[in-house]
Amino acid sequence: FKYIARSCKEILDNHSEREDGIYYLTTANGMKYQTFCDMNTAGGGWTLVASVHENSIYGRCTVGDRWSSQQGNNPNLPDGDGNWSNRNTFGLVESATSDDYKNPGYYDIAAKDVSVWHVPNNFPMEHWNLAAILRYHTENNFLRLYGGNLFNLFKQFPVRYNIGSCSNRGPAIPIVYDHGNRESTRNLYGPKSRNEFDPGFITFRAINNERGAMAICSGVKPRGCNSEHYCIGGGGYFHPDQCGYFPSFDWDRLGREQGWSASKEMTESAVLLFYR
Amino acid sequence: FKYIARSCKEILDNHSEREDGIYYLTTANGMKYQTFCDMNTAGGGWTLVASVHENSIYGRCTVGDRWSSQQGNNPNLPDGDGNWSNRNTFGLVESATSDDYKNPGYYDIAAKDVSVWHVPNNFPMEHWNLAAILRYHTENNFLRLYGGNLFNLFKQFPVRYNIGSCSNRGPAIPIVYDHGNRESTRNLYGPKSRNEFDPGFITFRAINNERGAMAICSGVKPRGCNSEHYCIGGGGYFHPDQCGYFPSFDWDRLGREQGWSASKEMTESAVLLFYR
Amino acid sequence: FKYIARSCKEILDNHSEREDGIYYLTTANGMKYQTFCDMNTAGGGWTLVASVHENSIYGRCTVGDRWSSQQGNNPNLPDGDGNWSNRNTFGLVESATSDDYKNPGYYDIAAKDVSVWHVPNNFPMEHWNLAAILRYHTENNFLRLYGGNLFNLFKQFPVRYNIGSCSNRGPAIPIVYDHGNRESTRNLYGPKSRNEFDPGFITFRAINNERGAMAICSGVKPRGCNSEHYCIGGGGYFHPDQCGYFPSFDWDRLGREQGWSASKEMTESAVLLFYR
């Protein structure tokens, strides 16, 4: 263990490391883990804490859907697996584009901003940055208002079925693009969805017409209530055909960018979440 | 790796560490892992080796029920997942109150006694001790008679459906309370259950009327054969409505302490298992 | 971390370690892990990278079937869990005979040959070698032709339902026996299967009459198209009664060596895969 740091930001600040790659981190309690540090984007110091990966949109709310429910689409399990606001962890850093990933940094790091990379499934770590179809970050320190990380933010805004109506949405934070722009963001989602959101934001805890809760609307701020077509993650219950990470990205036709359906690029990419 | 120790007891004895927290341990074969050491209770030296956690009593014998069966309630799988007596491991120490946990110490450590903490779900490690609703330990060195750990004990007393009848119960060991007492133990279970057990013990491998096997009756010694209401863990088959970790803690009404139903405090706490 | 090596071969060559056991390895990106090195068989330097374990042939293509499909027997998921050709990892080295195991070496190591051990379920590491019912290795450097490891080989020969017909089999490589021989290999499989394969080989990506894909035919080269009776691992869809790791090893009678059914020894052993 070369350093004893709680985040990539600490390694950057205290040891002037500027190389992207895998570093050891520790939690406050002394639990060690390895993750990827982005030491260059917008000043660097970004810690990869999680990824949301859907290997197949056909396996809805079954084994492997750790960011919604592995126990079926069940109104008796409104929180689903509850991983947006608990201390469970899973996966390893090198598998972050091949499977779900969540490390202890997700709940342990005290951060100010997030960065998000959409990386095509199964790309190896050394190519994540260049392969990403969308990369952006926030820079207004919004996490300070919500407990310093998504673990605490989602305690305030539970990703839970029937917790409220569409108007009880969580914060929508403006973003700065590192790769892509508002127009390219729009085009990653379905034609009908484009009428219902504003690009240039990341939104937390959206709720749809059917009172299903979604965790993250990446790149957009919803104006309407059909957020199952452009938001990811979720509680344990959705409209019967919509459970999963990308609850209804394939409403019209899978990956064909028709109607409400998102693009193939989007549905076949993992969503990597960083803190700084 | 500060020390090369097989257990928290070794760290206490050889290095006089008295601080509760996370330490590195190693198996006989040299596999390293981190876990929590309780260095203070009754002389200290207790190694956390496992936790039994039920996030929802609605998800019975489905994904996540590693201490009974993740493959359904199936008489063809009498051992269920078999984790009480195999070398599989899962989870990380900081998640021990948010998910099931089992580390290599479970099968690797040669111990004499057990300690058990019932900690409300999702409490962070630094508060486990004070938050626990029940804490106790054994002190008669009983594990020496059963191979030095639960892995070996449960090889002698398999947690398997149809292995025997209610009278083929495993050992019931007297306990010393560290937090709580016989009366508070009684009250954690349902009113009807209280007529059927004696508090002040920990019992291993109970069998109920329907020949279902349970691993641990925490705090109590059964006198009757309805142990599904106050014992946890299990083989792969139970009466259809009773599969799961807490096979039938909600028989009458979930968490309302009515009839056979256990208290909300009990059903919403993780059961942490320590060796010394 | 005593050494910084990418494989057991490197440790053998650079540090002259000759003791079988657990060592630390690192990926090209610097991710650390522990695995078992066989430092003696045929010159030593073999890295354990994976094991295929079926705890019960009754739990077909359900939770825990990571080498075929955990999401059911589903033609819409032709790749199943996809673990033969992705970077997901699972399990720990000491559990390799009690559960599935896959470490980063599976995709990270650049190797020339494979070695395979069939070890009865739940045997502890220190007895794997002597307990194995079959041990063999290749020695013609065939992996050089297929990208240096099984991760790359199975990218060229996908383990996917409906990818081709029985004649589209992948490579069959001659083996050298370390324990067992051609005759004992034959006897591990069912009487009817013996008419359909040649012992003395390891075959990759077999396809059966129903267009189901299997990953490995251990010890044999198929001549016929009923490979579900003697090959393991698979894509996400099989004939309804045949999904799982050992898709149809119990066709006639489980573990009784009748008709197409393999021996009890075979179906109750984990298949350990090594690289050198």
mmCIF file of N, CA and C in Angstrom, chain A residues 167-209:
data_model
loop_
_atom_site.group_PDB
_atom_site.id
_atom_site.type_symbol
_atom_site.label_atom_id
_atom_site.label_comp_id
_atom_site.label_asym_id
_atom_site.label_seq_id
_atom_site.Cartn_x
_atom_site.Cartn_y
_atom_site.Cartn_z
ATOM 1 N N SER A 167 -43.859 14.912 -9.116
ATOM 2 C CA SER A 167 -43.365 16.243 -8.737
ATOM 3 C C SER A 167 -42.372 16.186 -7.571
ATOM 4 N N ASN A 168 -42.201 14.999 -6.942
ATOM 5 C CA ASN A 168 -41.276 14.882 -5.813
ATOM 6 C C ASN A 168 -39.870 14.487 -6.252
ATOM 7 N N ARG A 169 -39.487 15.003 -7.378
ATOM 8 C CA ARG A 169 -38.168 14.705 -7.945
ATOM 9 C C ARG A 169 -37.059 15.269 -7.048
ATOM 10 N N GLY A 170 -35.902 14.590 -7.054
ATOM 11 C CA GLY A 170 -34.746 15.109 -6.330
ATOM 12 C C GLY A 170 -34.026 16.183 -7.137
ATOM 13 N N PRO A 171 -32.839 16.571 -6.694
ATOM 14 C CA PRO A 171 -32.121 17.680 -7.347
ATOM 15 C C PRO A 171 -31.708 17.396 -8.791
ATOM 16 N N ALA A 172 -31.757 18.440 -9.632
ATOM 17 C CA ALA A 172 -31.239 18.401 -11.010
ATOM 18 C C ALA A 172 -30.076 19.383 -11.057
ATOM 19 N N ILE A 173 -28.894 18.860 -11.351
ATOM 20 C CA ILE A 173 -27.668 19.657 -11.238
ATOM 21 C C ILE A 173 -27.092 19.926 -12.627
ATOM 22 N N PRO A 174 -26.744 21.176 -12.917
ATOM 23 C CA PRO A 174 -26.151 21.466 -14.240
ATOM 24 C C PRO A 174 -24.791 20.777 -14.399
ATOM 25 N N ILE A 175 -24.504 20.376 -15.631
ATOM 26 C CA ILE A 175 -23.253 19.654 -15.897
ATOM 27 C C ILE A 175 -22.366 20.405 -16.891
ATOM 28 N N VAL A 176 -21.081 20.056 -16.845
ATOM 29 C CA VAL A 176 -20.092 20.553 -17.793
ATOM 30 C C VAL A 176 -19.648 19.351 -18.621
ATOM 31 N N TYR A 177 -19.690 19.469 -19.928
ATOM 32 C CA TYR A 177 -19.347 18.326 -20.788
ATOM 33 C C TYR A 177 -17.840 18.159 -20.970
ATOM 34 N N ASP A 178 -17.382 16.920 -20.826
ATOM 35 C CA ASP A 178 -15.988 16.588 -21.136
ATOM 36 C C ASP A 178 -15.874 15.858 -22.469
ATOM 37 N N HIS A 179 -16.947 15.141 -22.817
ATOM 38 C CA HIS A 179 -17.045 14.565 -24.163
ATOM 39 C C HIS A 179 -18.529 14.508 -24.510
ATOM 40 N N GLY A 180 -18.905 15.110 -25.634
ATOM 41 C CA GLY A 180 -20.317 15.225 -25.994
ATOM 42 C C GLY A 180 -20.831 16.616 -25.667
ATOM 43 N N ASN A 181 -22.127 16.811 -25.948
ATOM 44 C CA ASN A 181 -22.737 18.107 -25.676
ATOM 45 C C ASN A 181 -24.248 17.924 -25.535
ATOM 46 N N ARG A 182 -24.968 19.024 -25.407
ATOM 47 C CA ARG A 182 -26.411 18.900 -25.191
ATOM 48 C C ARG A 182 -27.089 18.166 -26.350
ATOM 49 N N GLU A 183 -26.656 18.477 -27.554
ATOM 50 C CA GLU A 183 -27.281 17.868 -28.716
ATOM 51 C C GLU A 183 -27.014 16.356 -28.764
ATOM 52 N N SER A 184 -25.766 15.982 -28.534
ATOM 53 C CA SER A 184 -25.457 14.541 -28.564
ATOM 54 C C SER A 184 -26.162 13.827 -27.417
ATOM 55 N N THR A 185 -26.324 14.479 -26.297
ATOM 56 C CA THR A 185 -27.067 13.875 -25.181
ATOM 57 C C THR A 185 -28.501 13.580 -25.599
ATOM 58 N N ARG A 186 -29.147 14.570 -26.200
ATOM 59 C CA ARG A 186 -30.524 14.397 -26.675
ATOM 60 C C ARG A 186 -30.656 13.166 -27.569
ATOM 61 N N ASN A 187 -29.684 13.023 -28.462
ATOM 62 C CA ASN A 187 -29.781 11.964 -29.460
ATOM 63 C C ASN A 187 -29.517 10.563 -28.910
ATOM 64 N N LEU A 188 -29.012 10.499 -27.687
ATOM 65 C CA LEU A 188 -28.810 9.185 -27.094
ATOM 66 C C LEU A 188 -30.124 8.574 -26.630
ATOM 67 N N TYR A 189 -31.141 9.394 -26.484
ATOM 68 C CA TYR A 189 -32.447 8.901 -26.016
ATOM 69 C C TYR A 189 -33.435 8.875 -27.186
ATOM 70 N N GLY A 190 -34.609 8.293 -26.972
ATOM 71 C CA GLY A 190 -35.601 8.134 -28.029
ATOM 72 C C GLY A 190 -36.248 9.444 -28.445
ATOM 73 N N PRO A 191 -36.756 9.496 -29.671
ATOM 74 C CA PRO A 191 -37.375 10.722 -30.196
ATOM 75 C C PRO A 191 -38.485 11.270 -29.298
ATOM 76 N N LYS A 192 -39.331 10.413 -28.770
ATOM 77 C CA LYS A 192 -40.405 10.915 -27.911
ATOM 78 C C LYS A 192 -39.870 11.427 -26.578
ATOM 79 N N SER A 193 -38.836 10.747 -26.071
ATOM 80 C CA SER A 193 -38.244 11.200 -24.806
ATOM 81 C C SER A 193 -37.700 12.622 -24.931
ATOM 82 N N ARG A 194 -37.187 12.956 -26.114
ATOM 83 C CA ARG A 194 -36.530 14.268 -26.304
ATOM 84 C C ARG A 194 -37.464 15.438 -26.048
ATOM 85 N N ASN A 195 -38.761 15.181 -26.155
ATOM 86 C CA ASN A 195 -39.718 16.252 -25.876
ATOM 87 C C ASN A 195 -39.951 16.450 -24.391
ATOM 88 N N GLU A 196 -39.362 15.573 -23.609
ATOM 89 C CA GLU A 196 -39.764 15.538 -22.209
ATOM 90 C C GLU A 196 -38.632 15.857 -21.249
ATOM 91 N N PHE A 197 -37.454 16.165 -21.774
ATOM 92 C CA PHE A 197 -36.360 16.521 -20.853
ATOM 93 C C PHE A 197 -35.539 17.664 -21.429
ATOM 94 N N ASP A 198 -34.768 18.284 -20.542
ATOM 95 C CA ASP A 198 -33.771 19.267 -20.974
ATOM 96 C C ASP A 198 -32.396 18.678 -20.787
ATOM 97 N N PRO A 199 -31.566 18.633 -21.820
ATOM 98 C CA PRO A 199 -30.199 18.137 -21.634
ATOM 99 C C PRO A 199 -29.345 19.173 -20.895
ATOM 100 N N GLY A 200 -28.202 18.679 -20.378
ATOM 101 C CA GLY A 200 -27.301 19.596 -19.690
ATOM 102 C C GLY A 200 -27.377 19.504 -18.171
ATOM 103 N N PHE A 201 -27.981 18.426 -17.678
ATOM 104 C CA PHE A 201 -28.156 18.242 -16.230
ATOM 105 C C PHE A 201 -27.927 16.777 -15.855
ATOM 106 N N ILE A 202 -27.709 16.534 -14.575
ATOM 107 C CA ILE A 202 -27.887 15.194 -14.026
ATOM 108 C C ILE A 202 -28.944 15.317 -12.932
ATOM 109 N N THR A 203 -29.932 14.410 -12.990
ATOM 110 C CA THR A 203 -31.043 14.487 -12.048
ATOM 111 C C THR A 203 -31.077 13.238 -11.176
ATOM 112 N N PHE A 204 -31.370 13.428 -9.912
ATOM 113 C CA PHE A 204 -31.403 12.318 -8.969
ATOM 114 C C PHE A 204 -32.825 12.053 -8.488
ATOM 115 N N ARG A 205 -33.161 10.775 -8.384
ATOM 116 C CA ARG A 205 -34.445 10.300 -7.878
ATOM 117 C C ARG A 205 -35.626 10.919 -8.652
ATOM 118 N N ALA A 206 -35.815 10.425 -9.853
ATOM 119 C CA ALA A 206 -37.006 10.785 -10.631
ATOM 120 C C ALA A 206 -38.138 9.825 -10.266
ATOM 121 N N ILE A 207 -39.366 10.271 -10.451
ATOM 122 C CA ILE A 207 -40.538 9.424 -10.195
ATOM 123 C C ILE A 207 -41.445 9.505 -11.414
ATOM 124 N N ASN A 208 -41.972 8.371 -11.855
ATOM 125 C CA ASN A 208 -42.786 8.399 -13.066
ATOM 126 C C ASN A 208 -44.279 8.369 -12.747
ATOM 127 N N ASN A 209 -45.079 8.345 -13.800
ATOM 128 C CA ASN A 209 -46.533 8.361 -13.622
ATOM 129 C C ASN A 209 -47.031 7.235 -12.729
#
